[in-house]
Amino acid sequence: MESDVSILFLLMGILKNKKFLGLVAVVAVLLFGYFKCSSNGDSTEYEFADASYRDVLQEVSVTGTVEADPKIELRFQISGEVSAVNVEVGDSVLAGNTLAALDATSLSIKKQSAEADLALAQAKYDQAIAGSTDEAIVVAQASLDKAQADFDKANQDYESTQVLAEESLNSAQLVYDSALTDYDNALATYGEDVVHAYEDLYNKVDSSLSEVNDAMRDLDNILGVDDEDVNDDFELALETASAGQYESAQSEYEDVSWSYDALFADFALADMSDYTGIDSFADRAYALLSDLDNLLDDVDALLVDTPAIGGYSQTVKDSKRTIVASEITDIANAISGLSSAMQTAESAVTSEDTSLKSAEDALFSAEQALSEAQVQADSNVASAEASLAVYEALVAQAQASLDEVEAGPRDVDLAGLQASIDSAQAALDLAQYNLSLAYLTAPVSGIITEVSYDIGENISSADVFLVMVSSDYQVTANVSETDIANVKVGDKVSMTLDAFSYDKIFDGEIIQIDPAETVVQGVIYYQVKAAFVLQDSEIKPGMTANMDIVTAELADVLAIPVKALKYDEARTYVLQVNSLTGEMYEADVEVGVKGDQYVEVLSGLADGDQVVTYVRE
């Protein structure tokens, strides 16, 4: 029997904490997810929970003590300039009386702005519900009719542009075909005169080389370069000529001989069809003949200046000069004939090239005109087609506008407008709350014992504005530094006292937060005071109070168990499992209010999405 009673008292002690029931619910959800996953036979076991809409309650739970200390220090929760002091020392006040106020001009303007935003959001919602007016439908229909007329006109222009483009291309094609025929004819007859002219030029080069060879043989008989013994009879006489004429003539002979040998060897490999090569040979032959002509003149001068002595008799002298004179005449004729042949070949090429170039130019112009006609036609058609597409889009846009005007509001549109209303309402609630912070109200009934500031003075949230005394009991508790940021004056408090049954709940309100820290065994705390909403004669000083301070309360928001959240340095995420592959992956989420059991999900998940709360390999 004593064992049963002990168990009963143990259960009653556990149930004194309201969070027990919520914990039971969380455990049930997690167990369901665990058994659901482990039943599939996979070696990896997961525990799941569903994202769902529920209430999220953020509480700070502490243990305090009932005290009879009548002194209550009151502070503003914001800083500002004192604009009103409604009490004096000795005044009696009731709970809820406004004791003082700060300048709230800016806060009032923000509240008015929030009210206007809410009214605007509501007006847009009401306008969507009311639908469009008859006048708006008439205007939308007129816009559609005009867009259709513009489209029809653009379609006609497009068809006309296609016809004109085709005609322009056909005309340009005819001109091109005619020019191509003329070019083919010119190309077919090209080269006949050129072939004959270059055959003659080739022969002239060949005969010029023969003339050079004959002249060089006669000159060697005089100068004795190739055959050093041939002029032994009169070489001594030649060497007596002034200014080294003999040696100079021999050197000049060697240069001409070298040029002749090189040209002769190259010309032996000449290709009759290589007109450029023949031109080059002709130029070299002409230069060779010119050099040989100069050499002949110099040798004749040498013969004239050499005195008739020894073996170089006057008869020999006259004979040699006659030979040189004959060669001078032959070389001059060769130069003249070669020059004439070169000019004839050049003229033939020029004439043929001129005719062919004229045909080529005409063909190029016709081809360019055809290309330009094609580009212009393509451009005109593309422009007309683009214009047609624009007008077609305008018709579709006008039709969509008419459909939208004629149709009623969609649920998705109303949802967005309702969200705007909710957002504006939240902003107004925040503005109203911020405005309320500018007013200092009596948390309980009592007597004012001290007023520290006057109108016009500035005060911070850490300064005590006034002190009052009350005969009502209060609960004093220490809140850790990790939780104090969530606690504020005015927060509702749900309390149970160890001296009473666990189901007897006392409502209270935070009336004071000490700005100075209290260190208990090396841990930093901040002292808070809570007042009972209703006094109870059974409450005694020194009783232990279990306090649940409600710091945030959300209704019907998307939430998941806190256990599902994961963190790294830069993000917050949850684990999910791909239903097809069975692979686990990370999904980023944005969270809001975090309660003891559930956390609000702002983005990243949808209703019904499963998240992993535990993994067992």
Coordinates of C-alpha atoms in Angstrom, one line a residue, residues 215-416:
A215 CA 79.2 37.1 -128.7
M216 CA 80.9 35.7 -125.6
R217 CA 82.8 33.3 -127.7
D218 CA 84.1 36.2 -129.9
L219 CA 84.9 38.3 -126.9
D220 CA 86.9 35.4 -125.2
N221 CA 89.0 35.3 -128.4
I222 CA 90.0 38.9 -127.6
L223 CA 90.1 38.9 -123.8
G224 CA 91.4 35.3 -123.2
V225 CA 89.4 34.7 -120.1
D226 CA 88.1 31.2 -120.7
D227 CA 90.9 30.3 -123.1
E228 CA 93.9 32.0 -121.7
D229 CA 96.2 31.1 -124.7
V230 CA 93.9 32.3 -127.4
N231 CA 95.2 36.0 -127.3
D232 CA 98.8 35.4 -126.5
D233 CA 99.9 37.1 -129.7
F234 CA 98.5 40.5 -128.7
E235 CA 97.8 40.2 -124.9
L236 CA 100.9 42.2 -124.1
A237 CA 99.6 45.0 -126.3
L238 CA 96.2 45.0 -124.6
E239 CA 97.8 45.2 -121.2
T240 CA 99.5 48.5 -122.2
A241 CA 96.1 50.2 -122.5
S242 CA 95.6 53.0 -119.9
A243 CA 93.7 52.8 -116.5
G244 CA 93.5 49.0 -116.4
Q245 CA 91.0 48.7 -119.2
Y246 CA 92.1 45.2 -120.1
E247 CA 91.7 43.8 -116.5
S248 CA 88.3 45.7 -116.1
A249 CA 87.0 44.2 -119.4
Q250 CA 88.1 40.7 -118.2
S251 CA 86.3 41.2 -114.9
E252 CA 83.2 42.4 -116.7
Y253 CA 83.4 39.4 -119.0
E254 CA 83.4 37.1 -116.0
D255 CA 80.3 38.7 -114.6
V256 CA 78.4 38.5 -117.8
S257 CA 79.6 34.9 -118.3
W258 CA 78.3 33.9 -114.8
S259 CA 74.9 35.5 -115.4
Y260 CA 74.7 33.7 -118.8
D261 CA 75.5 30.3 -117.3
A262 CA 73.0 30.8 -114.5
L263 CA 70.2 31.9 -116.9
F264 CA 71.0 29.1 -119.4
A265 CA 70.8 26.4 -116.7
D266 CA 67.5 27.8 -115.3
F267 CA 65.9 28.3 -118.7
A268 CA 66.6 24.7 -119.6
L269 CA 64.0 23.8 -117.0
A270 CA 61.4 26.4 -118.1
D271 CA 57.7 25.5 -118.3
M272 CA 56.0 27.0 -121.3
S273 CA 52.7 27.3 -119.3
D274 CA 54.4 29.2 -116.5
Y275 CA 53.9 32.7 -117.8
T276 CA 55.3 34.3 -114.6
G277 CA 58.4 32.2 -115.0
I278 CA 58.8 33.2 -118.6
D279 CA 58.4 36.9 -117.7
S280 CA 61.2 36.4 -115.1
F281 CA 63.5 34.7 -117.7
A282 CA 62.8 37.5 -120.2
D283 CA 63.7 40.2 -117.6
R284 CA 66.9 38.3 -116.8
A285 CA 67.7 37.9 -120.5
Y286 CA 67.1 41.6 -121.1
A287 CA 69.4 42.5 -118.3
L288 CA 72.0 40.0 -119.6
L289 CA 71.8 41.5 -123.1
S290 CA 72.2 45.0 -121.7
D291 CA 75.2 44.0 -119.6
L292 CA 76.7 42.3 -122.7
D293 CA 76.0 45.4 -124.8
N294 CA 78.0 47.5 -122.2
L295 CA 80.8 44.9 -122.3
L296 CA 81.0 45.1 -126.1
D297 CA 81.3 48.9 -125.9
D298 CA 84.0 48.6 -123.3
V299 CA 85.9 46.0 -125.4
D300 CA 85.7 48.2 -128.5
A301 CA 87.0 51.1 -126.5
L302 CA 89.8 48.8 -125.3
L303 CA 90.7 47.9 -128.9
V304 CA 90.7 51.5 -129.9
D305 CA 92.9 52.6 -127.0
T306 CA 95.4 49.7 -127.5
P307 CA 98.3 50.8 -129.7
A308 CA 99.2 48.6 -132.7
I309 CA 102.4 47.1 -131.5
G310 CA 103.9 43.6 -131.7
G311 CA 101.4 40.9 -132.6
Y312 CA 98.6 43.5 -132.4
S313 CA 99.0 44.9 -135.9
Q314 CA 96.6 47.4 -137.4
T315 CA 95.1 44.6 -139.4
V316 CA 94.4 42.5 -136.3
K317 CA 93.1 45.6 -134.6
D318 CA 90.7 46.4 -137.4
S319 CA 89.6 42.7 -137.7
K320 CA 88.8 42.5 -134.0
R321 CA 86.9 45.8 -134.0
T322 CA 84.8 44.5 -137.0
I323 CA 83.9 41.4 -135.1
V324 CA 82.9 43.5 -132.0
A325 CA 80.9 45.9 -134.2
S326 CA 79.0 43.0 -135.7
E327 CA 78.2 41.6 -132.3
I328 CA 77.1 45.0 -131.1
T329 CA 74.6 45.1 -134.0
D330 CA 73.4 41.6 -133.3
I331 CA 72.9 42.2 -129.6
A332 CA 71.1 45.5 -130.3
N333 CA 68.7 43.6 -132.6
A334 CA 68.3 40.9 -129.9
I335 CA 67.5 43.6 -127.3
S336 CA 65.0 45.2 -129.6
G337 CA 63.3 41.9 -130.5
L338 CA 63.2 40.8 -126.9
S339 CA 61.8 44.1 -125.7
S340 CA 59.1 44.0 -128.5
A341 CA 58.2 40.4 -127.5
M342 CA 57.9 41.4 -123.8
Q343 CA 55.6 44.3 -124.6
T344 CA 53.5 42.1 -126.9
A345 CA 53.1 39.5 -124.1
E346 CA 52.3 42.2 -121.5
S347 CA 49.8 43.8 -123.9
A348 CA 48.2 40.4 -124.6
V349 CA 47.9 39.7 -120.9
T350 CA 46.6 43.1 -120.1
S351 CA 44.0 42.9 -122.9
E352 CA 42.9 39.5 -121.9
D353 CA 42.9 40.4 -118.2
T354 CA 40.9 43.6 -118.9
S355 CA 38.2 41.6 -120.7
L356 CA 38.1 38.9 -118.0
K357 CA 38.3 41.5 -115.2
S358 CA 35.4 43.3 -116.7
A359 CA 33.4 40.1 -116.7
E360 CA 34.5 39.3 -113.2
D361 CA 33.6 42.7 -111.9
A362 CA 30.1 42.4 -113.5
L363 CA 29.7 39.0 -112.0
F364 CA 30.9 40.2 -108.6
S365 CA 28.5 43.1 -108.7
A366 CA 25.6 40.9 -109.6
E367 CA 26.5 38.4 -106.9
Q368 CA 26.8 41.2 -104.3
A369 CA 23.5 42.6 -105.5
L370 CA 21.9 39.2 -105.2
S371 CA 23.4 38.7 -101.7
E372 CA 22.2 42.2 -100.6
A373 CA 18.8 41.5 -102.0
Q374 CA 18.7 38.3 -100.1
V375 CA 19.8 40.0 -96.8
Q376 CA 17.3 42.9 -97.4
A377 CA 14.5 40.4 -98.2
D378 CA 15.3 38.3 -95.1
S379 CA 15.5 41.5 -93.0
N380 CA 12.2 42.8 -94.2
V381 CA 10.5 39.5 -93.8
A382 CA 12.0 39.0 -90.3
S383 CA 11.0 42.5 -89.3
A384 CA 7.4 42.0 -90.5
E385 CA 7.4 38.6 -88.8
A386 CA 8.6 40.1 -85.5
S387 CA 6.1 42.8 -85.7
L388 CA 3.4 40.2 -86.4
A389 CA 4.6 38.3 -83.3
V390 CA 4.4 41.4 -81.2
Y391 CA 0.8 42.2 -82.2
E392 CA -0.1 38.5 -81.7
A393 CA 1.3 38.8 -78.2
L394 CA -0.7 42.0 -77.6
V395 CA -3.8 40.1 -78.7
A396 CA -3.1 37.4 -76.2
Q397 CA -2.3 39.9 -73.5
A398 CA -5.5 41.8 -74.2
Q399 CA -7.5 38.6 -74.2
A400 CA -5.9 37.6 -70.9
S401 CA -6.7 41.0 -69.4
L402 CA -10.3 40.6 -70.5
D403 CA -10.5 37.1 -69.1
E404 CA -9.0 38.4 -65.9
V405 CA -11.5 41.3 -65.7
E406 CA -14.4 39.0 -66.4
A407 CA -13.3 36.2 -64.1
G408 CA -13.7 36.4 -60.3
P409 CA -10.7 36.4 -58.0
R410 CA -8.7 33.1 -57.7
D411 CA -8.1 31.4 -54.4
V412 CA -4.4 31.9 -54.9
D413 CA -4.8 35.6 -55.4
L414 CA -7.0 35.9 -52.4
A415 CA -4.5 33.9 -50.4
G416 CA -1.8 36.4 -51.3

